[in-house]
PDB file of C-alpha atoms in Angstrom:
ATOM      1  CA  MET P   1     -12.573 -13.856 -18.406  1.00  0.00           C
ATOM      2  CA  GLU P   2     -13.774 -14.508 -14.846  1.00  0.00           C
ATOM      3  CA  ASN P   3     -11.046 -12.209 -13.504  1.00  0.00           C
ATOM      4  CA  GLU P   4     -12.360  -9.421 -15.725  1.00  0.00           C
ATOM      5  CA  LYS P   5     -15.741  -9.612 -13.967  1.00  0.00           C
ATOM      6  CA  VAL P   6     -14.007  -9.070 -10.634  1.00  0.00           C
ATOM      7  CA  TYR P   7     -11.964  -6.175 -12.025  1.00  0.00           C
ATOM      8  CA  GLN P   8     -15.124  -4.441 -13.246  1.00  0.00           C
ATOM      9  CA  MET P   9     -16.981  -4.685  -9.931  1.00  0.00           C
ATOM     10  CA  ASP P  10     -17.680  -1.382  -8.202  1.00  0.00           C
ATOM     11  CA  PHE P  11     -15.115  -0.652  -5.487  1.00  0.00           C
ATOM     12  CA  SER P  12     -17.644   1.063  -3.221  1.00  0.00           C
ATOM     13  CA  LYS P  13     -19.802  -2.075  -3.149  1.00  0.00           C
ATOM     14  CA  ILE P  14     -16.818  -4.300  -2.379  1.00  0.00           C
ATOM     15  CA  TYR P  15     -15.704  -1.863   0.299  1.00  0.00           C
ATOM     16  CA  GLY P  16     -19.121  -2.094   1.954  1.00  0.00           C
ATOM     17  CA  LEU P  17     -18.901  -5.893   1.965  1.00  0.00           C
ATOM     18  CA  LEU P  18     -15.418  -5.802   3.507  1.00  0.00           C
ATOM     19  CA  VAL P  19     -16.555  -3.424   6.232  1.00  0.00           C
ATOM     20  CA  ASN P  20     -19.665  -5.499   6.996  1.00  0.00           C
ATOM     21  CA  LYS P  21     -17.570  -8.657   7.243  1.00  0.00           C
ATOM     22  CA  VAL P  22     -15.339  -7.243   9.966  1.00  0.00           C
ATOM     23  CA  LEU P  23     -18.129  -5.411  11.796  1.00  0.00           C
ATOM     24  CA  LYS P  24     -19.901  -8.748  12.292  1.00  0.00           C
ATOM     25  CA  LYS P  25     -16.749 -10.010  14.016  1.00  0.00           C
ATOM     26  CA  GLY P  26     -16.402  -7.040  16.369  1.00  0.00           C
ATOM     27  CA  ARG P  27     -13.804  -5.098  14.403  1.00  0.00           C
ATOM     28  CA  THR P  28     -14.163  -1.548  13.033  1.00  0.00           C
ATOM     29  CA  LYS P  29     -14.431   0.333   9.762  1.00  0.00           C
ATOM     30  CA  GLU P  30     -11.353   2.310  10.821  1.00  0.00           C
ATOM     31  CA  GLU P  31      -9.362  -0.927  10.973  1.00  0.00           C
ATOM     32  CA  VAL P  32     -10.500  -1.829   7.452  1.00  0.00           C
ATOM     33  CA  ASP P  33      -9.411   1.615   6.284  1.00  0.00           C
ATOM     34  CA  GLU P  34      -6.042   1.195   7.976  1.00  0.00           C
ATOM     35  CA  VAL P  35      -5.516  -2.169   6.266  1.00  0.00           C
ATOM     36  CA  ILE P  36      -6.493  -0.824   2.835  1.00  0.00           C
ATOM     37  CA  CYS P  37      -4.310   2.272   3.215  1.00  0.00           C
ATOM     38  CA  TRP P  38      -1.371   0.143   4.423  1.00  0.00           C
ATOM     39  CA  LEU P  39      -1.675  -2.181   1.436  1.00  0.00           C
ATOM     40  CA  THR P  40      -2.299   0.386  -1.308  1.00  0.00           C
ATOM     41  CA  GLY P  41      -0.699   3.629  -0.169  1.00  0.00           C
ATOM     42  CA  TYR P  42      -3.952   5.587  -0.468  1.00  0.00           C
ATOM     43  CA  SER P  43      -4.537   8.225   2.187  1.00  0.00           C
ATOM     44  CA  ARG P  44      -7.633   7.912   4.341  1.00  0.00           C
ATOM     45  CA  GLU P  45      -9.066  10.962   2.581  1.00  0.00           C
ATOM     46  CA  ALA P  46      -8.492   9.494  -0.878  1.00  0.00           C
ATOM     47  CA  LEU P  47     -10.009   6.199   0.259  1.00  0.00           C
ATOM     48  CA  ALA P  48     -13.070   7.987   1.644  1.00  0.00           C
ATOM     49  CA  ASP P  49     -13.489   9.823  -1.680  1.00  0.00           C
ATOM     50  CA  MET P  50     -13.321   6.584  -3.654  1.00  0.00           C
ATOM     51  CA  THR P  51     -16.022   4.963  -1.560  1.00  0.00           C
ATOM     52  CA  THR P  52     -18.435   7.630  -2.821  1.00  0.00           C
ATOM     53  CA  GLN P  53     -17.470   7.366  -6.497  1.00  0.00           C
ATOM     54  CA  SER P  54     -17.973   4.768  -9.156  1.00  0.00           C
ATOM     55  CA  ILE P  55     -14.547   3.221  -9.648  1.00  0.00           C
ATOM     56  CA  ALA P  56     -13.827  -0.290 -10.874  1.00  0.00           C
ATOM     57  CA  TYR P  57     -12.151  -2.603  -8.365  1.00  0.00           C
ATOM     58  CA  GLY P  58      -9.346  -3.320 -10.823  1.00  0.00           C
ATOM     59  CA  ASP P  59      -8.743   0.396 -11.350  1.00  0.00           C
ATOM     60  CA  PHE P  60      -8.629   0.938  -7.604  1.00  0.00           C
ATOM     61  CA  PHE P  61      -5.607  -1.368  -7.465  1.00  0.00           C
ATOM     62  CA  ARG P  62      -4.080  -0.285 -10.794  1.00  0.00           C
ATOM     63  CA  ASN P  63      -4.074   3.346  -9.599  1.00  0.00           C
ATOM     64  CA  ALA P  64      -2.828   2.626  -6.090  1.00  0.00           C
ATOM     65  CA  PRO P  65      -0.169   5.182  -5.144  1.00  0.00           C
ATOM     66  CA  LYS P  66       2.311   2.695  -3.681  1.00  0.00           C
ATOM     67  CA  MET P  67       1.632  -0.936  -2.947  1.00  0.00           C
ATOM     68  CA  ASN P  68       3.294  -1.890   0.331  1.00  0.00           C
ATOM     69  CA  GLU P  69       6.502  -3.876  -0.093  1.00  0.00           C
ATOM     70  CA  LYS P  70       5.602  -6.051   2.885  1.00  0.00           C
ATOM     71  CA  ARG P  71       2.569  -7.427   1.034  1.00  0.00           C
ATOM     72  CA  ARG P  72       4.822 -10.195  -0.257  1.00  0.00           C
ATOM     73  CA  LEU P  73       4.885 -11.507   3.321  1.00  0.00           C
ATOM     74  CA  ILE P  74       1.158 -12.275   3.067  1.00  0.00           C
ATOM     75  CA  LYS P  75       0.745 -16.028   2.773  1.00  0.00           C
ATOM     76  CA  GLY P  76      -2.157 -18.382   3.039  1.00  0.00           C
ATOM     77  CA  VAL P  77      -5.342 -19.526   1.372  1.00  0.00           C
ATOM     78  CA  VAL P  78      -8.217 -17.373   0.146  1.00  0.00           C
ATOM     79  CA  CYS P  79     -11.119 -18.973  -1.715  1.00  0.00           C
ATOM     80  CA  GLY P  80      -9.162 -22.226  -1.911  1.00  0.00           C
ATOM     81  CA  VAL P  81      -6.124 -20.651  -3.582  1.00  0.00           C
ATOM     82  CA  ARG P  82      -2.756 -19.823  -2.022  1.00  0.00           C
ATOM     83  CA  VAL P  83      -2.252 -16.075  -2.470  1.00  0.00           C
ATOM     84  CA  GLU P  84       1.495 -16.435  -2.930  1.00  0.00           C
ATOM     85  CA  GLU P  85       0.935 -18.779  -5.904  1.00  0.00           C
ATOM     86  CA  ILE P  86      -1.460 -16.555  -7.878  1.00  0.00           C
ATOM     87  CA  THR P  87       0.271 -15.767 -11.167  1.00  0.00           C
ATOM     88  CA  GLU P  88      -1.933 -12.907 -12.398  1.00  0.00           C
ATOM     89  CA  PRO P  89      -0.523  -9.797 -10.655  1.00  0.00           C
ATOM     90  CA  LEU P  90      -3.744  -7.788 -10.347  1.00  0.00           C
ATOM     91  CA  MET P  91      -5.701 -10.734  -8.970  1.00  0.00           C
ATOM     92  CA  GLN P  92      -2.895 -11.377  -6.500  1.00  0.00           C
ATOM     93  CA  GLU P  93      -3.178  -7.794  -5.203  1.00  0.00           C
ATOM     94  CA  ILE P  94      -6.932  -8.248  -4.768  1.00  0.00           C
ATOM     95  CA  ARG P  95      -6.445 -11.544  -2.938  1.00  0.00           C
ATOM     96  CA  TYR P  96      -3.843  -9.944  -0.667  1.00  0.00           C
ATOM     97  CA  LEU P  97      -6.565  -7.572   0.524  1.00  0.00           C
ATOM     98  CA  ASP P  98      -9.001 -10.459   0.921  1.00  0.00           C
ATOM     99  CA  LYS P  99      -6.469 -12.301   3.072  1.00  0.00           C
ATOM    100  CA  LEU P 100      -5.801  -9.251   5.254  1.00  0.00           C
ATOM    101  CA  ILE P 101      -9.529  -8.725   5.802  1.00  0.00           C
ATOM    102  CA  ASP P 102      -9.938 -12.416   6.670  1.00  0.00           C
ATOM    103  CA  GLU P 103      -7.167 -12.122   9.255  1.00  0.00           C
ATOM    104  CA  LEU P 104      -8.743  -8.995  10.710  1.00  0.00           C
ATOM    105  CA  ALA P 105     -12.141 -10.711  10.921  1.00  0.00           C
ATOM    106  CA  LYS P 106     -10.559 -13.723  12.633  1.00  0.00           C
ATOM    107  CA  GLY P 107      -9.308 -11.489  15.431  1.00  0.00           C
ATOM    108  CA  LYS P 108      -5.612 -11.167  14.636  1.00  0.00           C
ATOM    109  CA  SER P 109      -3.931  -8.118  16.092  1.00  0.00           C
ATOM    110  CA  MET P 110      -3.256  -5.190  13.766  1.00  0.00           C
ATOM    111  CA  ASP P 111       0.500  -5.718  14.255  1.00  0.00           C
ATOM    112  CA  LYS P 112       0.211  -9.205  12.816  1.00  0.00           C
ATOM    113  CA  VAL P 113      -2.206  -8.190  10.047  1.00  0.00           C
ATOM    114  CA  LEU P 114       0.100  -5.349   8.958  1.00  0.00           C
ATOM    115  CA  ARG P 115       3.233  -7.520   9.187  1.00  0.00           C
ATOM    116  CA  THR P 116       5.010  -5.236  11.693  1.00  0.00           C
TER     117      THR P 116
END
């Protein structure tokens, strides 16, 4: 039931929080966009459109054009839970993004964040 609350949250509000988090650490909105597009397969234009619409966070991930295969390389802890051990697929996708944003905010290079 708690997951459902997260899935129903408005993507544009979450997006704003993600951007603010990295801006406070000296990173850029463009880097957030690059991370989101890398993970989900959305184009920058499609992402920009979604930030102005009312779309549920869960639907944002459910409708992603092509989740990046390298996302399985994302390991570590987010909110006290190891992302690679999350059993609910949609929540795991959401936590992958959380982990990438955390890495970006902590100053990791884009090469490392994007697993290149």
